[in-house]
Amino acid sequence: MLVGQDPGNAATLLRIALDAGDSTRVKLVVRAADDLDIIARQLNSSSASVSN
């Protein structure tokens, strides 16, 4: 399952990384969530323009 498909999953991964003091993993989780959000917005805008 991708992180972006389930916000609870991203929050859980982030909490685990924060609890472990793993700053590299925190950055990766945040970056992955941000990248997936950008991709989702691009897909939504492109599918909206195709259907119009």
JSON list of N, CA and C in Angstrom, two decimals:
[
{"chain": "A", "resi": 1, "resn": "MET", "atom": "N", "xyz": [0.85, -1.19, 0.00]},
{"chain": "A", "resi": 1, "resn": "MET", "atom": "CA", "xyz": [0.00, 0.00, 0.00]},
{"chain": "A", "resi": 1, "resn": "MET", "atom": "C", "xyz": [0.89, 1.25, 0.00]},
{"chain": "A", "resi": 2, "resn": "LEU", "atom": "N", "xyz": [0.55, 2.17, -0.82]},
{"chain": "A", "resi": 2, "resn": "LEU", "atom": "CA", "xyz": [1.30, 3.43, -0.86]},
{"chain": "A", "resi": 2, "resn": "LEU", "atom": "C", "xyz": [0.93, 4.30, 0.33]},
{"chain": "A", "resi": 3, "resn": "VAL", "atom": "N", "xyz": [1.89, 5.09, 0.75]},
{"chain": "A", "resi": 3, "resn": "VAL", "atom": "CA", "xyz": [1.67, 5.98, 1.90]},
{"chain": "A", "resi": 3, "resn": "VAL", "atom": "C", "xyz": [0.49, 6.90, 1.64]},
{"chain": "A", "resi": 4, "resn": "GLY", "atom": "N", "xyz": [0.42, 7.46, 0.43]},
{"chain": "A", "resi": 4, "resn": "GLY", "atom": "CA", "xyz": [-0.61, 8.44, 0.12]},
{"chain": "A", "resi": 4, "resn": "GLY", "atom": "C", "xyz": [-2.02, 7.89, 0.04]},
{"chain": "A", "resi": 5, "resn": "GLN", "atom": "N", "xyz": [-2.17, 6.58, -0.06]},
{"chain": "A", "resi": 5, "resn": "GLN", "atom": "CA", "xyz": [-3.50, 5.99, -0.16]},
{"chain": "A", "resi": 5, "resn": "GLN", "atom": "C", "xyz": [-4.22, 5.99, 1.17]},
{"chain": "A", "resi": 6, "resn": "ASP", "atom": "N", "xyz": [-3.47, 6.08, 2.25]},
{"chain": "A", "resi": 6, "resn": "ASP", "atom": "CA", "xyz": [-4.07, 6.01, 3.58]},
{"chain": "A", "resi": 6, "resn": "ASP", "atom": "C", "xyz": [-3.38, 7.01, 4.50]},
{"chain": "A", "resi": 7, "resn": "PRO", "atom": "N", "xyz": [-4.01, 8.15, 4.74]},
{"chain": "A", "resi": 7, "resn": "PRO", "atom": "CA", "xyz": [-3.38, 9.16, 5.60]},
{"chain": "A", "resi": 7, "resn": "PRO", "atom": "C", "xyz": [-3.01, 8.62, 6.97]},
{"chain": "A", "resi": 8, "resn": "GLY", "atom": "N", "xyz": [-3.78, 7.68, 7.48]},
{"chain": "A", "resi": 8, "resn": "GLY", "atom": "CA", "xyz": [-3.46, 7.07, 8.77]},
{"chain": "A", "resi": 8, "resn": "GLY", "atom": "C", "xyz": [-2.16, 6.30, 8.72]},
{"chain": "A", "resi": 9, "resn": "ASN", "atom": "N", "xyz": [-1.90, 5.66, 7.58]},
{"chain": "A", "resi": 9, "resn": "ASN", "atom": "CA", "xyz": [-0.66, 4.92, 7.38]},
{"chain": "A", "resi": 9, "resn": "ASN", "atom": "C", "xyz": [0.53, 5.87, 7.41]},
{"chain": "A", "resi": 10, "resn": "ALA", "atom": "N", "xyz": [0.43, 6.99, 6.72]},
{"chain": "A", "resi": 10, "resn": "ALA", "atom": "CA", "xyz": [1.51, 7.97, 6.72]},
{"chain": "A", "resi": 10, "resn": "ALA", "atom": "C", "xyz": [1.75, 8.51, 8.12]},
{"chain": "A", "resi": 11, "resn": "ALA", "atom": "N", "xyz": [0.67, 8.77, 8.84]},
{"chain": "A", "resi": 11, "resn": "ALA", "atom": "CA", "xyz": [0.80, 9.28, 10.21]},
{"chain": "A", "resi": 11, "resn": "ALA", "atom": "C", "xyz": [1.46, 8.25, 11.11]},
{"chain": "A", "resi": 12, "resn": "THR", "atom": "N", "xyz": [1.11, 6.99, 10.93]},
{"chain": "A", "resi": 12, "resn": "THR", "atom": "CA", "xyz": [1.71, 5.92, 11.74]},
{"chain": "A", "resi": 12, "resn": "THR", "atom": "C", "xyz": [3.20, 5.80, 11.45]},
{"chain": "A", "resi": 13, "resn": "LEU", "atom": "N", "xyz": [3.57, 5.80, 10.16]},
{"chain": "A", "resi": 13, "resn": "LEU", "atom": "CA", "xyz": [4.98, 5.72, 9.80]},
{"chain": "A", "resi": 13, "resn": "LEU", "atom": "C", "xyz": [5.75, 6.91, 10.35]},
{"chain": "A", "resi": 14, "resn": "LEU", "atom": "N", "xyz": [5.15, 8.09, 10.28]},
{"chain": "A", "resi": 14, "resn": "LEU", "atom": "CA", "xyz": [5.80, 9.29, 10.78]},
{"chain": "A", "resi": 14, "resn": "LEU", "atom": "C", "xyz": [5.98, 9.20, 12.29]},
{"chain": "A", "resi": 15, "resn": "ARG", "atom": "N", "xyz": [4.97, 8.73, 13.00]},
{"chain": "A", "resi": 15, "resn": "ARG", "atom": "CA", "xyz": [5.04, 8.60, 14.46]},
{"chain": "A", "resi": 15, "resn": "ARG", "atom": "C", "xyz": [6.14, 7.61, 14.86]},
{"chain": "A", "resi": 16, "resn": "ILE", "atom": "N", "xyz": [6.23, 6.48, 14.15]},
{"chain": "A", "resi": 16, "resn": "ILE", "atom": "CA", "xyz": [7.27, 5.48, 14.44]},
{"chain": "A", "resi": 16, "resn": "ILE", "atom": "C", "xyz": [8.66, 6.09, 14.24]},
{"chain": "A", "resi": 17, "resn": "ALA", "atom": "N", "xyz": [8.83, 6.80, 13.12]},
{"chain": "A", "resi": 17, "resn": "ALA", "atom": "CA", "xyz": [10.14, 7.41, 12.84]},
{"chain": "A", "resi": 17, "resn": "ALA", "atom": "C", "xyz": [10.48, 8.48, 13.87]},
{"chain": "A", "resi": 18, "resn": "LEU", "atom": "N", "xyz": [9.49, 9.27, 14.26]},
{"chain": "A", "resi": 18, "resn": "LEU", "atom": "CA", "xyz": [9.73, 10.31, 15.27]},
{"chain": "A", "resi": 18, "resn": "LEU", "atom": "C", "xyz": [10.09, 9.69, 16.61]},
{"chain": "A", "resi": 19, "resn": "ASP", "atom": "N", "xyz": [9.35, 8.65, 17.00]},
{"chain": "A", "resi": 19, "resn": "ASP", "atom": "CA", "xyz": [9.63, 7.97, 18.27]},
{"chain": "A", "resi": 19, "resn": "ASP", "atom": "C", "xyz": [11.02, 7.37, 18.29]},
{"chain": "A", "resi": 20, "resn": "ALA", "atom": "N", "xyz": [11.48, 6.89, 17.14]},
{"chain": "A", "resi": 20, "resn": "ALA", "atom": "CA", "xyz": [12.80, 6.27, 17.04]},
{"chain": "A", "resi": 20, "resn": "ALA", "atom": "C", "xyz": [13.91, 7.32, 16.89]},
{"chain": "A", "resi": 21, "resn": "GLY", "atom": "N", "xyz": [13.51, 8.58, 16.71]},
{"chain": "A", "resi": 21, "resn": "GLY", "atom": "CA", "xyz": [14.50, 9.63, 16.50]},
{"chain": "A", "resi": 21, "resn": "GLY", "atom": "C", "xyz": [15.21, 9.51, 15.16]},
{"chain": "A", "resi": 22, "resn": "ASP", "atom": "N", "xyz": [14.53, 8.92, 14.19]},
{"chain": "A", "resi": 22, "resn": "ASP", "atom": "CA", "xyz": [15.12, 8.65, 12.87]},
{"chain": "A", "resi": 22, "resn": "ASP", "atom": "C", "xyz": [14.76, 9.79, 11.92]},
{"chain": "A", "resi": 23, "resn": "SER", "atom": "N", "xyz": [15.58, 10.83, 11.91]},
{"chain": "A", "resi": 23, "resn": "SER", "atom": "CA", "xyz": [15.27, 12.02, 11.11]},
{"chain": "A", "resi": 23, "resn": "SER", "atom": "C", "xyz": [15.30, 11.73, 9.61]},
{"chain": "A", "resi": 24, "resn": "THR", "atom": "N", "xyz": [16.16, 10.82, 9.18]},
{"chain": "A", "resi": 24, "resn": "THR", "atom": "CA", "xyz": [16.21, 10.47, 7.76]},
{"chain": "A", "resi": 24, "resn": "THR", "atom": "C", "xyz": [14.89, 9.84, 7.32]},
{"chain": "A", "resi": 25, "resn": "ARG", "atom": "N", "xyz": [14.38, 8.94, 8.13]},
{"chain": "A", "resi": 25, "resn": "ARG", "atom": "CA", "xyz": [13.11, 8.28, 7.78]},
{"chain": "A", "resi": 25, "resn": "ARG", "atom": "C", "xyz": [11.96, 9.28, 7.82]},
{"chain": "A", "resi": 26, "resn": "VAL", "atom": "N", "xyz": [11.98, 10.21, 8.78]},
{"chain": "A", "resi": 26, "resn": "VAL", "atom": "CA", "xyz": [10.95, 11.25, 8.84]},
{"chain": "A", "resi": 26, "resn": "VAL", "atom": "C", "xyz": [10.95, 12.03, 7.54]},
{"chain": "A", "resi": 27, "resn": "LYS", "atom": "N", "xyz": [12.12, 12.43, 7.08]},
{"chain": "A", "resi": 27, "resn": "LYS", "atom": "CA", "xyz": [12.23, 13.20, 5.83]},
{"chain": "A", "resi": 27, "resn": "LYS", "atom": "C", "xyz": [11.70, 12.40, 4.65]},
{"chain": "A", "resi": 28, "resn": "LEU", "atom": "N", "xyz": [12.02, 11.11, 4.60]},
{"chain": "A", "resi": 28, "resn": "LEU", "atom": "CA", "xyz": [11.56, 10.27, 3.50]},
{"chain": "A", "resi": 28, "resn": "LEU", "atom": "C", "xyz": [10.04, 10.12, 3.49]},
{"chain": "A", "resi": 29, "resn": "VAL", "atom": "N", "xyz": [9.45, 9.93, 4.67]},
{"chain": "A", "resi": 29, "resn": "VAL", "atom": "CA", "xyz": [7.99, 9.79, 4.76]},
{"chain": "A", "resi": 29, "resn": "VAL", "atom": "C", "xyz": [7.32, 11.09, 4.32]},
{"chain": "A", "resi": 30, "resn": "VAL", "atom": "N", "xyz": [7.83, 12.22, 4.81]},
{"chain": "A", "resi": 30, "resn": "VAL", "atom": "CA", "xyz": [7.24, 13.51, 4.45]},
{"chain": "A", "resi": 30, "resn": "VAL", "atom": "C", "xyz": [7.40, 13.77, 2.96]},
{"chain": "A", "resi": 31, "resn": "ARG", "atom": "N", "xyz": [8.57, 13.49, 2.42]},
{"chain": "A", "resi": 31, "resn": "ARG", "atom": "CA", "xyz": [8.82, 13.70, 0.99]},
{"chain": "A", "resi": 31, "resn": "ARG", "atom": "C", "xyz": [7.92, 12.81, 0.15]},
{"chain": "A", "resi": 32, "resn": "ALA", "atom": "N", "xyz": [7.77, 11.54, 0.53]},
{"chain": "A", "resi": 32, "resn": "ALA", "atom": "CA", "xyz": [6.91, 10.61, -0.22]},
{"chain": "A", "resi": 32, "resn": "ALA", "atom": "C", "xyz": [5.46, 11.08, -0.20]},
{"chain": "A", "resi": 33, "resn": "ALA", "atom": "N", "xyz": [4.99, 11.51, 0.96]},
{"chain": "A", "resi": 33, "resn": "ALA", "atom": "CA", "xyz": [3.61, 11.99, 1.07]},
{"chain": "A", "resi": 33, "resn": "ALA", "atom": "C", "xyz": [3.41, 13.24, 0.22]},
{"chain": "A", "resi": 34, "resn": "ASP", "atom": "N", "xyz": [4.40, 14.13, 0.23]},
{"chain": "A", "resi": 34, "resn": "ASP", "atom": "CA", "xyz": [4.32, 15.36, -0.56]},
{"chain": "A", "resi": 34, "resn": "ASP", "atom": "C", "xyz": [4.34, 15.04, -2.05]},
{"chain": "A", "resi": 35, "resn": "ASP", "atom": "N", "xyz": [5.24, 14.15, -2.47]},
{"chain": "A", "resi": 35, "resn": "ASP", "atom": "CA", "xyz": [5.32, 13.76, -3.88]},
{"chain": "A", "resi": 35, "resn": "ASP", "atom": "C", "xyz": [4.01, 13.13, -4.35]},
{"chain": "A", "resi": 36, "resn": "LEU", "atom": "N", "xyz": [3.44, 12.26, -3.53]},
{"chain": "A", "resi": 36, "resn": "LEU", "atom": "CA", "xyz": [2.18, 11.61, -3.91]},
{"chain": "A", "resi": 36, "resn": "LEU", "atom": "C", "xyz": [1.04, 12.62, -3.99]},
{"chain": "A", "resi": 37, "resn": "ASP", "atom": "N", "xyz": [1.07, 13.62, -3.12]},
{"chain": "A", "resi": 37, "resn": "ASP", "atom": "CA", "xyz": [0.05, 14.66, -3.16]},
{"chain": "A", "resi": 37, "resn": "ASP", "atom": "C", "xyz": [0.16, 15.46, -4.46]},
{"chain": "A", "resi": 38, "resn": "ILE", "atom": "N", "xyz": [1.38, 15.79, -4.86]},
{"chain": "A", "resi": 38, "resn": "ILE", "atom": "CA", "xyz": [1.60, 16.52, -6.11]},
{"chain": "A", "resi": 38, "resn": "ILE", "atom": "C", "xyz": [1.13, 15.69, -7.30]},
{"chain": "A", "resi": 39, "resn": "ILE", "atom": "N", "xyz": [1.49, 14.41, -7.31]},
{"chain": "A", "resi": 39, "resn": "ILE", "atom": "CA", "xyz": [1.08, 13.52, -8.40]},
{"chain": "A", "resi": 39, "resn": "ILE", "atom": "C", "xyz": [-0.45, 13.41, -8.46]},
{"chain": "A", "resi": 40, "resn": "ALA", "atom": "N", "xyz": [-1.08, 13.26, -7.30]},
{"chain": "A", "resi": 40, "resn": "ALA", "atom": "CA", "xyz": [-2.54, 13.15, -7.26]},
{"chain": "A", "resi": 40, "resn": "ALA", "atom": "C", "xyz": [-3.20, 14.41, -7.81]},
{"chain": "A", "resi": 41, "resn": "ARG", "atom": "N", "xyz": [-2.66, 15.57, -7.46]},
{"chain": "A", "resi": 41, "resn": "ARG", "atom": "CA", "xyz": [-3.23, 16.82, -7.98]},
{"chain": "A", "resi": 41, "resn": "ARG", "atom": "C", "xyz": [-3.07, 16.90, -9.49]},
{"chain": "A", "resi": 42, "resn": "GLN", "atom": "N", "xyz": [-1.90, 16.48, -10.00]},
{"chain": "A", "resi": 42, "resn": "GLN", "atom": "CA", "xyz": [-1.68, 16.51, -11.45]},
{"chain": "A", "resi": 42, "resn": "GLN", "atom": "C", "xyz": [-2.63, 15.55, -12.16]},
{"chain": "A", "resi": 43, "resn": "LEU", "atom": "N", "xyz": [-2.82, 14.37, -11.59]},
{"chain": "A", "resi": 43, "resn": "LEU", "atom": "CA", "xyz": [-3.73, 13.40, -12.19]},
{"chain": "A", "resi": 43, "resn": "LEU", "atom": "C", "xyz": [-5.16, 13.91, -12.17]},
{"chain": "A", "resi": 44, "resn": "ASN", "atom": "N", "xyz": [-5.56, 14.52, -11.07]},
{"chain": "A", "resi": 44, "resn": "ASN", "atom": "CA", "xyz": [-6.92, 15.06, -10.97]},
{"chain": "A", "resi": 44, "resn": "ASN", "atom": "C", "xyz": [-7.14, 16.17, -11.98]},
{"chain": "A", "resi": 45, "resn": "SER", "atom": "N", "xyz": [-6.15, 17.05, -12.15]},
{"chain": "A", "resi": 45, "resn": "SER", "atom": "CA", "xyz": [-6.33, 18.16, -13.08]},
{"chain": "A", "resi": 45, "resn": "SER", "atom": "C", "xyz": [-6.30, 17.66, -14.53]},
{"chain": "A", "resi": 46, "resn": "SER", "atom": "N", "xyz": [-5.47, 16.66, -14.83]},
{"chain": "A", "resi": 46, "resn": "SER", "atom": "CA", "xyz": [-5.42, 16.16, -16.20]},
{"chain": "A", "resi": 46, "resn": "SER", "atom": "C", "xyz": [-6.67, 15.36, -16.53]},
{"chain": "A", "resi": 47, "resn": "SER", "atom": "N", "xyz": [-7.21, 14.60, -15.58]},
{"chain": "A", "resi": 47, "resn": "SER", "atom": "CA", "xyz": [-8.43, 13.86, -15.86]},
{"chain": "A", "resi": 47, "resn": "SER", "atom": "C", "xyz": [-9.63, 14.79, -15.97]},
{"chain": "A", "resi": 48, "resn": "ALA", "atom": "N", "xyz": [-9.60, 15.89, -15.25]},
{"chain": "A", "resi": 48, "resn": "ALA", "atom": "CA", "xyz": [-10.68, 16.87, -15.34]},
{"chain": "A", "resi": 48, "resn": "ALA", "atom": "C", "xyz": [-10.67, 17.53, -16.72]},
{"chain": "A", "resi": 49, "resn": "SER", "atom": "N", "xyz": [-9.47, 17.82, -17.24]},
{"chain": "A", "resi": 49, "resn": "SER", "atom": "CA", "xyz": [-9.40, 18.47, -18.54]},
{"chain": "A", "resi": 49, "resn": "SER", "atom": "C", "xyz": [-9.76, 17.50, -19.66]},
{"chain": "A", "resi": 50, "resn": "VAL", "atom": "N", "xyz": [-9.49, 16.21, -19.47]},
{"chain": "A", "resi": 50, "resn": "VAL", "atom": "CA", "xyz": [-9.85, 15.21, -20.48]},
{"chain": "A", "resi": 50, "resn": "VAL", "atom": "C", "xyz": [-11.36, 15.02, -20.55]},
{"chain": "A", "resi": 51, "resn": "SER", "atom": "N", "xyz": [-12.01, 15.05, -19.40]},
{"chain": "A", "resi": 51, "resn": "SER", "atom": "CA", "xyz": [-13.45, 14.80, -19.38]},
{"chain": "A", "resi": 51, "resn": "SER", "atom": "C", "xyz": [-14.26, 16.02, -19.84]},
{"chain": "A", "resi": 52, "resn": "ASN", "atom": "N", "xyz": [-13.65, 17.18, -19.88]},
{"chain": "A", "resi": 52, "resn": "ASN", "atom": "CA", "xyz": [-14.38, 18.38, -20.31]},
{"chain": "A", "resi": 52, "resn": "ASN", "atom": "C", "xyz": [-14.45, 18.48, -21.78]}
]
